[in-house]
């Protein structure tokens, strides 16, 4: 399971003599965007590491029967896995991530305000990454799995109300999401070793914010999201793809192994304690050899 993205920009490495590569902007974010400051309330919340892990990891089999709902493989109710199209869809994807990566006691005072504040901050940060405003990120794409808002989703009322968006007059729901980041490193995460120092380091990319709605786990959506990201990475010229996963999240590791990822390194225990999270493994996929 890839961890939730950090909101603050990373500390840059020592400057190299080479000039930085051109950054590629998503058409939706090509124009300048206005921003407003966010001051989140002083409320303590607990990051739901277990829920976050299950969000993507439990999708290890197609049609496994473990989820409360079943995705249709074709027809009007089929899931669409693609890059985001509208900002409304992007905001819905952010709300799914907040719903997956954080949990609150039902009686927590101000929990709804905190969720909204977190969503606003992550939405702004994601726009900055996609539009090339954050250092280190050469290119970023948000890939989502979406389904039409159909009567079959009536049992997932909270998911539909939280992650709904409208596109061309049709109401849809974001049920899975991840980011593909073409960059040298991710903040507070292990850095990949490939490609080597004598090769172009700009052919490295990372997956992050991998999540699937708990109501739709074990439908193969996690595999479909990763598969789409691999295809897009090849289009970008990426040769080495990485993902971080919690060391105790065996289900997610099985998913990534099924997708072709192998172990490269792991986070020191002291760093995990300092960051207050489970230790991370860094998994690597060689896109030059991975079968299409």
XYZ file of C-alpha atoms in Angstrom:
292
model
C 0.000 0.000 0.000
C 1.447 3.341 -0.910
C 1.237 5.933 1.794
C -0.707 9.175 1.717
C 1.251 12.001 0.140
C 2.968 14.618 2.278
C 1.567 18.126 1.929
C 4.838 20.017 2.232
C 7.399 20.166 -0.580
C 10.542 18.036 -0.060
C 13.996 19.385 0.600
C 15.814 19.461 -2.729
C 19.034 17.462 -3.242
C 22.322 19.185 -4.205
C 22.017 20.916 -7.550
C 23.464 19.150 -10.544
C 25.135 20.814 -13.454
C 22.432 19.682 -15.834
C 19.469 21.948 -16.351
C 16.117 20.681 -15.018
C 13.859 18.890 -17.516
C 10.751 20.501 -18.897
C 7.631 19.837 -16.857
C 4.479 18.494 -18.460
C 1.156 19.966 -17.384
C -2.219 18.259 -17.480
C -4.516 20.243 -19.818
C -7.007 20.795 -17.013
C -4.354 22.526 -14.906
C -2.486 24.404 -17.621
C -4.095 27.712 -16.656
C -3.074 29.470 -13.389
C -5.245 28.574 -10.409
C -6.212 30.798 -7.531
C -5.503 29.481 -4.059
C -6.750 30.271 -0.612
C -4.986 29.648 2.699
C -6.217 26.723 4.776
C -6.003 26.787 8.573
C -7.028 23.337 9.815
C -8.610 23.158 13.286
C -6.544 21.925 16.206
C -8.000 18.459 16.405
C -6.054 15.279 16.896
C -6.936 12.417 14.609
C -5.506 8.976 14.037
C -4.281 7.946 10.615
C -6.097 4.759 9.780
C -3.145 2.688 8.646
C -5.157 -0.513 8.669
C -7.967 0.965 6.624
C -5.510 2.616 4.270
C -3.702 -0.645 3.743
C -6.913 -2.540 3.079
C -8.093 0.087 0.603
C -5.715 -1.084 -2.106
C -4.332 -4.342 -0.842
C -7.578 -6.225 -0.634
C -8.026 -6.053 -4.397
C -5.750 -8.991 -5.056
C -8.307 -11.082 -6.915
C -10.902 -10.330 -9.530
C -14.400 -11.162 -8.420
C -13.111 -12.636 -5.151
C -16.387 -12.035 -3.391
C -14.843 -10.255 -0.411
C -16.459 -6.890 -1.053
C -19.999 -5.811 -0.314
C -20.532 -4.811 -3.956
C -19.475 -6.299 -7.266
C -18.107 -4.258 -10.164
C -19.462 -5.000 -13.605
C -16.968 -5.953 -16.283
C -18.907 -4.380 -19.142
C -22.045 -2.459 -19.933
C -23.469 0.738 -18.481
C -22.260 -0.005 -14.965
C -18.677 -0.930 -15.885
C -15.803 0.686 -14.038
C -13.712 3.176 -16.051
C -9.998 3.327 -15.170
C -8.359 6.422 -16.647
C -6.519 9.659 -15.952
C -8.692 12.292 -14.335
C -10.648 14.514 -16.724
C -12.175 17.319 -14.647
C -11.272 19.166 -11.460
C -14.559 17.956 -9.983
C -13.342 14.390 -10.469
C -9.958 15.304 -8.965
C -11.636 16.680 -5.843
C -13.779 13.530 -5.553
C -10.596 11.420 -5.735
C -9.074 13.475 -2.906
C -12.175 12.907 -0.779
C -11.821 9.157 -1.316
C -8.217 9.332 -0.107
C -9.138 11.249 3.032
C -11.919 8.733 3.657
C -9.433 5.853 3.234
C -6.335 7.149 5.009
C -7.993 8.725 8.073
C -10.629 7.556 10.505
C -12.371 9.375 13.337
C -14.553 8.474 16.262
C -18.161 9.171 15.347
C -18.510 11.517 18.306
C -15.293 13.459 17.628
C -15.912 17.179 17.854
C -15.009 18.972 14.613
C -14.205 15.767 12.720
C -16.161 16.858 9.651
C -14.405 20.235 9.603
C -11.043 18.489 9.851
C -11.877 16.148 6.993
C -12.821 19.114 4.830
C -9.643 20.956 5.783
C -7.484 17.931 4.982
C -9.278 17.476 1.661
C -8.773 21.146 0.740
C -5.064 20.999 1.565
C -4.469 17.767 -0.319
C -6.489 19.038 -3.287
C -4.304 22.149 -3.474
C -1.127 20.081 -3.053
C -2.196 17.609 -5.742
C -2.938 20.447 -8.158
C 0.521 21.874 -7.443
C 2.162 18.528 -8.177
C 0.209 18.015 -11.397
C 0.804 21.593 -12.590
C 4.567 21.363 -11.927
C 4.664 23.887 -9.085
C 6.338 21.537 -6.585
C 10.053 20.899 -6.863
C 11.285 17.463 -7.883
C 8.001 16.425 -9.545
C 8.583 16.452 -13.304
C 5.215 14.963 -14.209
C 2.271 13.702 -12.121
C -0.997 12.085 -13.129
C -3.995 11.102 -11.019
C -5.512 7.814 -12.220
C -9.020 6.970 -11.023
C -11.489 4.138 -11.187
C -15.018 5.524 -11.534
C -18.484 4.002 -11.882
C -21.863 5.514 -12.781
C -24.152 6.342 -9.876
C -26.560 3.431 -10.289
C -29.232 1.882 -8.022
C -26.837 -1.044 -7.399
C -24.753 1.332 -5.255
C -27.627 2.142 -2.915
C -25.978 0.149 -0.114
C -22.917 2.425 -0.329
C -24.760 5.665 0.350
C -21.912 7.331 2.294
C -19.363 6.481 -0.429
C -21.631 7.867 -3.142
C -22.359 11.106 -1.299
C -18.684 11.674 -0.457
C -16.971 10.723 -3.713
C -19.582 11.741 -6.292
C -18.869 14.064 -9.216
C -20.682 15.093 -12.395
C -19.252 14.713 -15.887
C -21.205 15.648 -19.027
C -24.414 15.603 -17.039
C -23.790 12.080 -15.654
C -23.254 11.434 -11.962
C -20.263 9.155 -11.296
C -18.420 7.957 -8.180
C -14.654 7.643 -7.690
C -14.084 4.190 -6.175
C -10.308 3.854 -6.601
C -7.385 6.182 -7.116
C -3.597 6.505 -7.284
C -0.919 8.965 -8.405
C 1.866 8.271 -10.876
C 4.825 10.537 -10.067
C 7.772 11.000 -12.420
C 10.381 12.195 -9.947
C 13.641 11.267 -8.240
C 12.147 10.745 -4.775
C 9.006 11.188 -2.674
C 9.030 13.155 0.605
C 9.761 11.041 3.714
C 10.048 7.849 1.671
C 12.817 5.500 0.559
C 14.523 6.528 -2.661
C 14.896 4.069 -5.513
C 18.352 3.023 -6.687
C 17.479 2.618 -10.347
C 18.290 3.723 -12.917
C 21.977 3.907 -12.039
C 24.124 7.017 -11.808
C 25.289 6.603 -15.394
C 21.733 6.499 -16.732
C 18.989 9.112 -17.007
C 17.436 9.471 -13.554
C 14.368 11.065 -15.122
C 13.071 7.662 -16.199
C 12.178 6.820 -12.574
C 8.629 7.053 -11.234
C 6.696 6.195 -8.070
C 3.131 5.181 -7.314
C 1.514 6.899 -4.333
C -1.878 7.371 -2.661
C -3.091 3.960 -3.850
C -6.569 3.356 -2.460
C -9.800 1.501 -3.218
C -13.140 2.101 -1.511
C -13.683 -0.513 1.200
C -17.112 -1.331 -0.242
C -15.532 -2.435 -3.532
C -12.498 -4.411 -2.434
C -11.656 -7.781 -3.990
C -13.062 -6.771 -7.354
C -9.709 -6.485 -9.156
C -9.796 -2.691 -9.126
C -6.415 -2.356 -7.402
C -4.818 -4.495 -10.110
C -6.551 -2.471 -12.842
C -5.301 0.830 -11.380
C -1.704 -0.399 -11.204
C -1.932 -1.882 -14.708
C -3.147 1.455 -16.096
C -0.311 3.281 -14.323
C 2.234 0.885 -15.886
C 0.888 1.598 -19.372
C 0.987 5.353 -18.790
C 4.505 5.135 -17.338
C 5.708 3.428 -20.526
C 4.189 6.253 -22.569
C 6.223 8.690 -20.462
C 9.424 6.752 -21.126
C 9.685 5.422 -17.553
C 11.978 2.416 -17.161
C 11.897 1.926 -13.379
C 8.654 2.074 -11.386
C 8.539 2.028 -7.565
C 5.901 1.693 -4.860
C 6.108 1.826 -1.048
C 4.157 -0.652 1.062
C 3.844 -1.227 4.808
C 5.965 -4.155 5.964
C 2.993 -5.730 7.767
C 0.616 -5.404 4.807
C 0.924 -8.835 3.236
C -2.179 -8.444 1.079
C -0.808 -5.322 -0.618
C 2.561 -7.006 -1.122
C 0.792 -9.909 -2.869
C -1.003 -7.433 -5.127
C 2.224 -5.694 -6.130
C 4.047 -9.008 -6.578
C 1.220 -10.091 -8.883
C 1.800 -6.866 -10.837
C 5.506 -7.720 -11.221
C 7.109 -5.686 -8.404
C 10.034 -7.153 -6.456
C 11.759 -6.213 -3.187
C 14.543 -3.620 -3.334
C 15.008 -2.198 0.193
C 13.261 -1.429 3.467
C 12.961 1.508 5.835
C 15.074 1.575 9.024
C 13.100 1.002 12.216
C 14.246 4.329 13.707
C 12.828 6.292 10.768
C 9.461 4.553 11.015
C 9.333 5.304 14.767
C 10.251 8.934 14.118
C 7.456 9.269 11.531
C 5.003 7.327 13.704
C 4.069 4.682 11.134
C 4.737 1.032 10.208
C 8.020 0.362 8.421
C 7.927 0.600 4.641
C 9.233 -1.732 1.979
C 10.353 -0.300 -1.353
C 9.283 -2.465 -4.294
C 10.651 -2.089 -7.823
C 9.333 -2.968 -11.278
C 11.605 -3.116 -14.327
C 9.364 -1.755 -17.085
C 11.987 -2.605 -19.695
C 11.430 -6.306 -19.054
C 7.863 -6.362 -17.753
C 5.544 -7.946 -20.303
C 3.021 -5.630 -21.909
